C-alpha cells in the first residue's frame, strides 16, 4: 500500500478526553477512530491488525476441531429469562431495546444461551457429539467505566468458542486442550512471557474457572503470581483455602496488575438442563450435554499489544500481528533514480507476497521516520542516495534499532 494513498493521518496529540495509553497511541498512529467513550472504529491499519489476530486465533481454533459460525447480535429476551440472565440484577452489562412491533430485545454480550438453544436442532444422539463451534463477533456491553481504550470497549470483538460434550471426561479433555491452544495463541502474538493461566472464581460445577491474565501497567485486575512454581491466583479467590490448596503462603506470591485476555469456563450440565439440551446415549437414556465456554478479547489484545510493547517513539508490533511486514521509506528528495529504485523494490516485494507499506510521500525525512516509529511496523527499509550508491538497502529493526545493509533477496525472505 502506498502511504500517499492512505487516507488516515498520524497526529501529534490524541483527543483530550482520551486517557488510555493504548487508544492514545492507536489514534495518533491512525489505527482507530474514537466514536465515544468505549466505542472505537477500525481504520485500514487497525483492521489489518485485527485480521492478523483473528487469523492466528482461527488457526488454533481450527486445529482444535472448531467450526466457525456467526451468531446474531440481537437476542431473544425469553431465552435469557429461562436461565435467569435477562434481569439487570443478574447481568449488569445488558444493552436492551424495544421492537417497533412490540417486545424487547437484547444486544449480545455473550452467546451461551442462543448457541445452546440452537444446538437443540442439531444434537439428538450420542453420535452427534462432541461439537466445537466458535465465532468472531461484536459484543455489546454497557460497561460502567470505559477508560481503558480498546481494552474495555462497550462494543468490542470477541472470539467465543463453545464445546458440547457427552460427559465430564470428554469435556475435561477438550477444556485442557483449549488451555494449550490459548497458550499457543498468546505466545504467537508476543504475549507468552507475561500471560498467566490464572485460577479464578468457578461456577456451579467447578471450584475454579481459568483466566488468561497479561501483566500490564495500570491493568484493571490484580493477580498473585509465583513464576517459578507457575502459579497465578486471581484476587477474588485468594484466601487461606486456596493458598493451602496450592501449597503456598501469601509471601510466596507477588502482586501484579493485569488485564484478562482470555477466559475459559465450565458450565457443566447446568445450562443444557435449563435450556433442555439432552441427547440419547447408547442405552437410550436421556442425558444432559456438557457445555464449555472459551473467550478471547480480540480488540482488547490489540490494545494490550499496542500499549505493552510500545516505547517512547510509538508502537512496536510483533511480526505476527503487524499491519505490514515492511515499512519501505524512500528518501529521494526529488531524485528520480532513488524514487525509481524504491518503486521497483516496492513492486518486487509486493509481487512476492511481502506486505509493504510504502512511504512514497513528499514529506520531510524527519516526519517520515517519526511516523514510521509511531506506526510500528517491525522492519523499516530505507532507500536513499546513499543506499543506491552501495547497491543495497538499509534495514532497521523497529524494536532494537539494529541497522544493516541488505540486498533484495534478503528482503524477499523477510516474511
Ligand atoms: P473483565 O473482567 O475484564 O470485564 P469478563 O470476565 O467480563 O472480563 P468475559 O465475559 O469472560 O470477560 O469475556 C471473554 C473475554 O472478552 C475476556 O477475557 C476479555 O478478553 C474480553 N472482554 C471482556 N469484556 C471486554 C470489554 N468490555 N472490552 C474488550 N474486551 C473485553
Ligand atoms: Mg466484564
Coordinates of C-alpha atoms and ligand atoms in Angstrom, one line a residue:
X1 CA 0.0 0.0 0.0
X2 CA 1.2 3.4 -0.9
X3 CA 1.2 5.7 2.1
X4 CA 0.4 8.7 -0.2
X5 CA -3.0 7.0 -0.8
X6 CA -3.6 6.0 2.8
X7 CA -6.4 8.4 3.9
X8 CA -5.5 8.2 7.6
X9 CA -3.3 10.9 9.1
X10 CA -0.9 10.5 12.0
X11 CA -1.2 13.1 14.7
X12 CA 0.9 14.6 17.4
X13 CA -1.9 14.6 20.0
X14 CA -4.7 12.2 20.9
X15 CA -8.1 13.7 21.7
X16 CA -8.1 15.4 25.1
X17 CA -10.7 13.1 26.6
X18 CA -8.7 10.0 25.8
X19 CA -7.0 8.8 29.0
X20 CA -5.7 5.4 28.0
X21 CA -2.2 4.8 26.6
X22 CA -3.3 2.2 24.0
X23 CA -6.1 4.3 22.5
X24 CA -3.8 7.4 22.5
X25 CA -1.1 5.5 20.5
X26 CA -3.6 3.8 18.2
X27 CA -5.4 7.1 17.5
X28 CA -2.2 9.0 16.9
X29 CA -0.9 6.4 14.5
X30 CA -4.2 6.2 12.6
X31 CA -5.3 2.7 13.5
X32 CA -8.6 3.6 15.2
X33 CA -11.1 6.4 15.5
X34 CA -12.9 7.2 18.7
X35 CA -16.6 7.5 18.4
X36 CA -17.4 7.9 22.1
X37 CA -16.1 6.5 25.4
X38 CA -15.6 2.8 24.9
X39 CA -16.6 2.8 21.3
X40 CA -14.0 2.8 18.5
X41 CA -13.9 2.3 14.7
X42 CA -11.1 0.4 13.0
X43 CA -9.3 2.1 10.2
X44 CA -7.2 0.4 7.4
X45 CA -4.1 -0.2 9.6
X46 CA -6.1 -1.2 12.6
X47 CA -8.3 -3.5 10.6
X48 CA -5.2 -5.3 9.3
X49 CA -4.0 -5.9 12.8
X50 CA -7.5 -7.2 13.8
X51 CA -7.4 -9.6 10.8
X52 CA -3.9 -10.8 11.7
X53 CA -5.0 -11.5 15.3
X54 CA -8.1 -13.3 14.0
X55 CA -6.1 -15.5 11.7
X56 CA -3.7 -16.6 14.4
X57 CA -6.7 -17.4 16.7
X58 CA -8.6 -19.0 13.8
X59 CA -5.7 -21.4 13.1
X60 CA -5.5 -22.6 16.6
X61 CA -9.3 -23.0 16.9
X62 CA -9.4 -24.9 13.7
X63 CA -6.6 -27.1 14.9
X64 CA -8.8 -27.8 17.9
X65 CA -11.6 -29.1 15.6
X66 CA -13.5 -25.8 15.9
X67 CA -16.1 -25.0 13.2
X68 CA -16.6 -21.3 12.6
X69 CA -20.0 -19.7 12.7
X70 CA -21.5 -16.2 13.2
X71 CA -24.4 -15.7 15.5
X72 CA -26.7 -12.7 15.6
X73 CA -26.3 -9.7 17.8
X74 CA -30.0 -9.3 18.5
X75 CA -31.0 -11.6 21.3
X76 CA -34.4 -13.0 22.3
X77 CA -35.4 -11.9 25.8
X78 CA -37.4 -15.1 26.5
X79 CA -34.4 -17.3 26.1
X80 CA -32.3 -15.4 28.6
X81 CA -35.2 -15.4 31.0
X82 CA -35.2 -19.2 31.1
X83 CA -31.7 -19.1 32.6
X84 CA -32.3 -16.1 34.8
X85 CA -29.7 -14.0 32.9
X86 CA -32.1 -11.3 31.4
X87 CA -32.5 -9.2 34.6
X88 CA -30.2 -6.3 35.2
X89 CA -29.8 -7.6 38.7
X90 CA -28.0 -10.7 37.4
X91 CA -26.3 -9.3 34.3
X92 CA -25.3 -5.6 34.7
X93 CA -24.0 -5.0 31.2
X94 CA -27.1 -5.5 29.0
X95 CA -27.9 -3.1 26.3
X96 CA -31.6 -3.6 25.5
X97 CA -34.0 -2.1 23.1
X98 CA -37.7 -2.3 22.1
X99 CA -39.0 -3.7 18.8
X100 CA -41.4 -1.4 16.9
X101 CA -43.7 -4.4 16.6
X102 CA -43.7 -4.8 20.4
X103 CA -41.5 -6.7 22.8
X104 CA -37.9 -6.3 24.0
X105 CA -34.6 -7.5 22.5
X106 CA -31.1 -7.6 24.0
X107 CA -27.7 -7.0 22.3
X108 CA -25.5 -10.0 22.7
X109 CA -22.9 -9.6 25.4
X110 CA -22.2 -13.4 25.3
X111 CA -23.7 -16.3 23.5
X112 CA -24.1 -19.3 25.7
X113 CA -27.9 -19.2 25.7
X114 CA -28.7 -18.8 22.0
X115 CA -26.0 -21.2 20.9
X116 CA -27.2 -23.9 23.4
X117 CA -30.8 -23.4 22.2
X118 CA -29.7 -23.6 18.6
X119 CA -27.9 -26.9 19.2
X120 CA -31.3 -28.4 20.0
X121 CA -31.8 -28.6 16.3
X122 CA -28.5 -30.4 15.7
X123 CA -28.0 -32.7 18.7
X124 CA -30.2 -35.7 19.3
X125 CA -28.0 -38.7 19.8
X126 CA -24.5 -39.5 21.3
X127 CA -23.4 -39.8 17.6
X128 CA -23.9 -36.1 17.2
X129 CA -21.4 -35.2 19.9
X130 CA -18.9 -33.7 20.6
X131 CA -19.4 -30.3 18.8
X132 CA -17.0 -27.4 18.9
X133 CA -18.0 -24.1 17.4
X134 CA -16.6 -20.6 17.5
X135 CA -17.1 -17.1 16.2
X136 CA -15.6 -13.7 16.0
X137 CA -18.4 -11.4 17.0
X138 CA -19.1 -7.8 18.1
X139 CA -20.2 -8.0 21.6
X140 CA -22.0 -5.1 23.2
X141 CA -21.7 -4.4 26.9
X142 CA -22.9 -1.5 28.9
X143 CA -19.7 -1.2 30.9
X144 CA -20.0 1.3 33.7
X145 CA -16.4 2.6 33.2
X146 CA -14.8 2.7 29.8
X147 CA -11.4 4.4 30.4
X148 CA -9.1 1.7 29.1
X149 CA -9.4 2.4 25.4
X150 CA -9.9 -0.7 23.3
X151 CA -9.0 -2.8 26.3
X152 CA -12.5 -2.1 27.6
X153 CA -15.0 -1.4 24.9
X154 CA -18.7 -1.0 25.1
X155 CA -18.6 -2.6 21.7
X156 CA -15.7 -5.0 21.1
X157 CA -14.7 -8.1 19.1
X158 CA -14.6 -11.3 21.0
X159 CA -13.7 -14.8 19.8
X160 CA -16.1 -17.1 21.7
X161 CA -15.9 -20.8 21.4
X162 CA -18.4 -23.3 22.8
X163 CA -17.9 -27.0 23.4
X164 CA -20.7 -29.5 23.6
X165 CA -19.6 -32.8 25.1
X166 CA -21.1 -36.1 26.1
X167 CA -19.7 -36.4 29.6
X168 CA -17.2 -34.9 32.0
X169 CA -14.3 -36.9 30.6
X170 CA -14.9 -35.7 27.1
X171 CA -15.4 -32.2 28.4
X172 CA -12.3 -32.1 30.5
X173 CA -10.1 -33.4 27.6
X174 CA -11.3 -30.6 25.4
X175 CA -11.0 -28.0 28.1
X176 CA -7.4 -28.9 28.8
X177 CA -6.6 -28.9 25.1
X178 CA -8.1 -25.4 24.9
X179 CA -5.6 -24.3 27.6
X180 CA -2.8 -25.5 25.3
X181 CA -4.4 -23.8 22.3
X182 CA -4.7 -20.5 24.2
X183 CA -1.1 -20.7 25.3
X184 CA -0.1 -21.1 21.7
X185 CA -2.2 -18.1 20.6
X186 CA -0.7 -15.8 23.3
X187 CA 2.9 -16.9 22.6
X188 CA 2.4 -16.5 18.8
X189 CA 1.3 -12.9 19.3
X190 CA 4.2 -11.9 21.5
X191 CA 2.4 -12.1 24.9
X192 CA 3.5 -15.6 26.0
X193 CA 6.1 -14.4 28.5
X194 CA 3.8 -12.3 30.5
X195 CA 0.4 -14.1 30.3
X196 CA -0.6 -16.4 33.1
X197 CA -3.1 -19.1 33.4
X198 CA -4.9 -17.9 36.5
X199 CA -7.3 -19.5 38.9
X200 CA -10.5 -17.5 39.1
X201 CA -14.0 -17.9 40.6
X202 CA -15.7 -21.0 39.2
X203 CA -19.4 -21.7 38.5
X204 CA -21.8 -24.2 39.9
X205 CA -19.7 -27.2 38.7
X206 CA -16.1 -26.3 39.4
X207 CA -14.3 -24.7 42.2
X208 CA -12.3 -22.6 39.7
X209 CA -12.5 -21.2 36.2
X210 CA -9.4 -20.2 34.3
X211 CA -8.5 -16.8 33.2
X212 CA -5.5 -15.8 31.0
X213 CA -4.1 -12.7 32.5
X214 CA -1.5 -10.5 30.9
X215 CA 0.7 -8.3 33.2
X216 CA 0.4 -4.7 32.2
X217 CA 0.9 -1.4 34.0
X218 CA -2.4 0.1 35.2
X219 CA -4.2 -3.1 34.4
X220 CA -7.8 -3.3 35.9
X221 CA -7.2 -6.7 37.5
X222 CA -5.0 -7.8 40.3
X223 CA -3.5 -11.3 40.5
X224 CA -0.9 -13.1 42.6
X225 CA 1.8 -15.0 40.9
X226 CA 4.8 -17.3 41.6
X227 CA 6.6 -17.6 38.3
X228 CA 8.9 -20.5 39.5
X229 CA 6.0 -22.6 40.7
X230 CA 3.9 -21.5 37.7
X231 CA 1.0 -20.4 40.0
X232 CA -1.3 -17.5 39.4
X233 CA -4.3 -16.7 41.5
X234 CA -7.0 -14.1 41.0
X235 CA -7.5 -11.8 44.0
X236 CA -11.2 -12.8 44.1
X237 CA -10.2 -16.4 45.1
X238 CA -7.1 -15.6 47.2
X239 CA -7.9 -16.9 50.6
X240 CA -6.5 -19.4 53.2
X241 CA -8.2 -22.4 51.5
X242 CA -6.8 -21.6 48.0
X243 CA -3.3 -21.0 49.4
X244 CA -3.2 -24.3 51.1
X245 CA -4.7 -25.9 48.0
X246 CA -1.7 -24.7 46.0
X247 CA 0.7 -25.4 48.9
X248 CA 1.9 -21.8 49.0
X249 CA 1.8 -18.9 51.5
X250 CA 0.9 -15.3 50.7
X251 CA 4.6 -14.5 51.0
X252 CA 5.4 -16.8 48.1
X253 CA 3.3 -14.7 45.8
X254 CA 3.9 -11.4 44.1
X255 CA 1.0 -9.0 43.4
X256 CA 0.8 -7.7 39.8
X257 CA -1.6 -5.6 37.8
X258 CA -3.1 -7.4 34.8
X259 CA -5.8 -7.5 32.2
X260 CA -7.8 -10.6 31.3
X261 CA -7.1 -11.5 27.7
X262 CA -9.0 -14.8 27.8
X263 CA -11.3 -16.8 29.9
X264 CA -12.4 -20.4 29.9
X265 CA -15.4 -21.6 31.8
X266 CA -17.0 -25.0 32.6
X267 CA -20.8 -24.7 32.7
X268 CA -21.1 -28.4 33.4
X269 CA -24.6 -29.6 32.5
X270 CA -26.4 -26.7 34.1
X271 CA -27.0 -24.6 31.1
X272 CA -28.1 -27.5 28.9
X273 CA -30.5 -28.7 31.6
X274 CA -32.0 -25.2 31.9
X275 CA -32.5 -24.9 28.1
X276 CA -33.4 -28.6 27.7
X277 CA -30.5 -29.8 25.5
X278 CA -30.3 -33.5 26.1
X279 CA -29.0 -36.4 23.9
X280 CA -29.8 -40.1 23.9
X281 CA -26.9 -42.3 24.9
X282 CA -26.2 -45.8 23.7
X283 CA -28.7 -47.3 26.1
X284 CA -31.3 -44.8 25.1
X285 CA -31.2 -42.8 28.3
X286 CA -31.8 -39.0 28.0
X287 CA -28.6 -37.3 29.2
X288 CA -27.8 -33.6 29.5
X289 CA -25.0 -32.2 27.4
X290 CA -21.8 -30.6 29.0
X291 CA -21.1 -27.0 27.9
X292 CA -17.7 -25.3 28.0
X293 CA -17.3 -21.6 27.0
X294 CA -14.0 -20.1 25.9
X295 CA -13.5 -16.4 25.2
X296 CA -10.6 -14.2 23.9
X297 CA -10.9 -10.4 23.6
X298 CA -9.6 -9.7 20.1
X299 CA -9.7 -5.9 20.3
X300 CA -8.5 -6.0 23.9
X301 CA -5.5 -7.9 22.6
X302 CA -4.8 -5.2 20.1
X303 CA -4.8 -2.6 22.9
X304 CA -2.6 -4.8 25.2
X305 CA 0.0 -5.3 22.4
X306 CA -0.1 -1.6 21.4
X307 CA 0.3 -0.4 25.0
X308 CA 2.6 -3.1 26.5
X309 CA 5.1 -3.5 23.6
X310 CA 5.4 0.2 22.8
X311 CA 8.4 2.5 23.5
X312 CA 8.7 6.3 23.8
X313 CA 8.6 6.6 20.0
X314 CA 5.4 4.6 19.4
X315 CA 4.1 1.1 18.8
X316 CA 6.3 -2.0 18.3
X317 CA 4.2 -4.7 16.6
X318 CA 5.3 -8.3 16.8
X319 CA 5.6 -9.5 13.2
X320 CA 2.8 -12.0 13.6
X321 CA 0.2 -9.2 14.0
X322 CA 1.9 -6.2 12.4
X323 CA -0.2 -4.4 9.8
X324 CA 2.6 -4.9 7.2
X325 CA 5.9 -6.8 7.1
X326 CA 8.0 -4.0 5.9
X327 CA 7.8 -0.2 6.0
X328 CA 9.6 1.0 2.9
X329 CA 10.7 4.6 3.2
X330 CA 12.1 6.4 0.2
X331 CA 14.3 9.4 0.9
X332 CA 14.6 10.8 -2.6
X333 CA 14.3 14.5 -2.1
X334 CA 13.2 14.6 -5.7
X335 CA 16.0 12.4 -7.0
X336 CA 14.5 10.3 -9.9
X337 CA 17.0 7.5 -9.6
X338 CA 16.2 6.9 -5.9
X339 CA 12.5 7.1 -6.5
X340 CA 12.8 4.6 -9.3
X341 CA 14.8 2.2 -7.1
X342 CA 12.2 2.4 -4.3
X343 CA 9.3 2.0 -6.7
X344 CA 11.0 -1.1 -8.1
X345 CA 11.7 -2.6 -4.7
X346 CA 8.1 -2.0 -3.7
X347 CA 6.8 -3.7 -6.8
X348 CA 9.1 -6.7 -6.5
X349 CA 8.4 -7.2 -2.8
X350 CA 4.6 -6.9 -3.3
X351 CA 4.6 -9.3 -6.2
X352 CA 6.4 -11.8 -4.0
X353 CA 3.8 -11.7 -1.2
X354 CA 5.7 -9.4 1.2
X355 CA 3.3 -7.0 2.7
X356 CA 4.7 -3.5 2.3
X357 CA 3.6 -0.1 3.4
X358 CA 5.5 2.3 1.1
X359 CA 6.1 5.8 2.3
X360 CA 6.2 7.5 -1.1
X361 CA 5.1 10.8 0.2
X362 CA 7.0 14.0 -0.4
X363 CA 7.2 14.8 3.3
X364 CA 10.4 15.6 5.3
X365 CA 12.7 12.8 6.3
X366 CA 12.1 13.6 9.9
X367 CA 8.3 13.3 9.5
X368 CA 8.7 10.0 7.7
X369 CA 10.8 8.4 10.3
X370 CA 8.7 9.8 13.2
X371 CA 5.6 8.3 11.5
X372 CA 7.3 5.1 10.9
X373 CA 8.3 4.8 14.5
X374 CA 4.8 5.6 15.7
X375 CA 3.1 3.1 13.3
X376 CA 5.5 0.4 14.5
X377 CA 6.0 -2.0 11.6
X378 CA 8.7 -4.4 12.7
X379 CA 11.1 -3.7 9.8
X380 CA 11.9 -0.4 8.1
X381 CA 13.7 -0.4 4.8
X382 CA 15.2 2.9 3.6
X383 CA 16.1 3.7 0.0
X384 CA 18.2 6.8 -0.4
X385 CA 21.1 8.2 -2.5
X386 CA 23.5 6.6 -0.1
X387 CA 21.9 3.1 -0.3
X388 CA 21.7 3.4 -4.1
X389 CA 25.4 4.2 -4.3
X390 CA 26.1 1.0 -2.3
X391 CA 23.7 -1.1 -4.4
X392 CA 21.9 -2.2 -1.2
X393 CA 19.1 -1.2 1.1
X394 CA 19.2 -0.1 4.7
X395 CA 17.2 -2.3 7.0
X396 CA 16.3 -1.1 10.5
X397 CA 14.7 -3.3 13.1
X398 CA 11.9 -1.2 14.9
X399 CA 12.3 -3.0 18.2
X400 CA 16.1 -2.8 18.7
X401 CA 17.0 -0.1 16.3
X402 CA 19.6 -2.5 14.8
X403 CA 20.6 -1.5 11.3
X404 CA 22.3 -3.3 8.5
X405 CA 22.7 -3.2 4.7
X406 CA 20.9 -5.9 2.8
X407 CA 20.2 -6.8 -0.8
X408 CA 16.8 -7.5 -2.4
X409 CA 16.9 -11.3 -1.9
X410 CA 17.4 -10.9 1.8
X411 CA 14.3 -8.7 1.9
X412 CA 12.3 -11.2 -0.1
X413 CA 12.8 -13.8 2.6
X414 CA 11.8 -11.3 5.2
X415 CA 8.4 -12.9 5.9
Ligands
LIG1 P1 -13.5 -8.3 32.6 O1 -13.4 -8.9 34.0 O2 -12.2 -7.7 32.1 O3 -14.7 -7.4 32.5 P2 -15.1 -10.5 31.7 O4 -14.9 -11.5 32.8 O5 -16.3 -9.7 31.8 O6 -13.8 -9.6 31.6 P3 -15.7 -12.5 29.7 O7 -17.1 -12.3 29.8 O8 -15.0 -13.7 30.2 O9 -14.9 -11.2 30.3 O10 -15.3 -12.3 28.2 C1 -14.3 -13.0 27.5 C2 -13.1 -12.1 27.1 O11 -13.6 -10.9 26.4 C3 -12.3 -11.5 28.2 O12 -11.4 -12.5 28.6 C4 -11.7 -10.3 27.6 O13 -10.5 -10.6 27.0 C5 -12.7 -9.8 26.6 N1 -13.6 -8.7 27.1 C6 -14.5 -8.8 28.1 N2 -15.0 -7.6 28.3 C7 -14.5 -6.7 27.4 C8 -14.6 -5.4 27.1 N3 -15.5 -4.6 27.7 N4 -13.8 -4.8 26.1 C9 -12.9 -5.6 25.4 N5 -12.8 -6.9 25.7 C10 -13.5 -7.5 26.7
LIG2 MG1 -16.7 -7.8 32.5

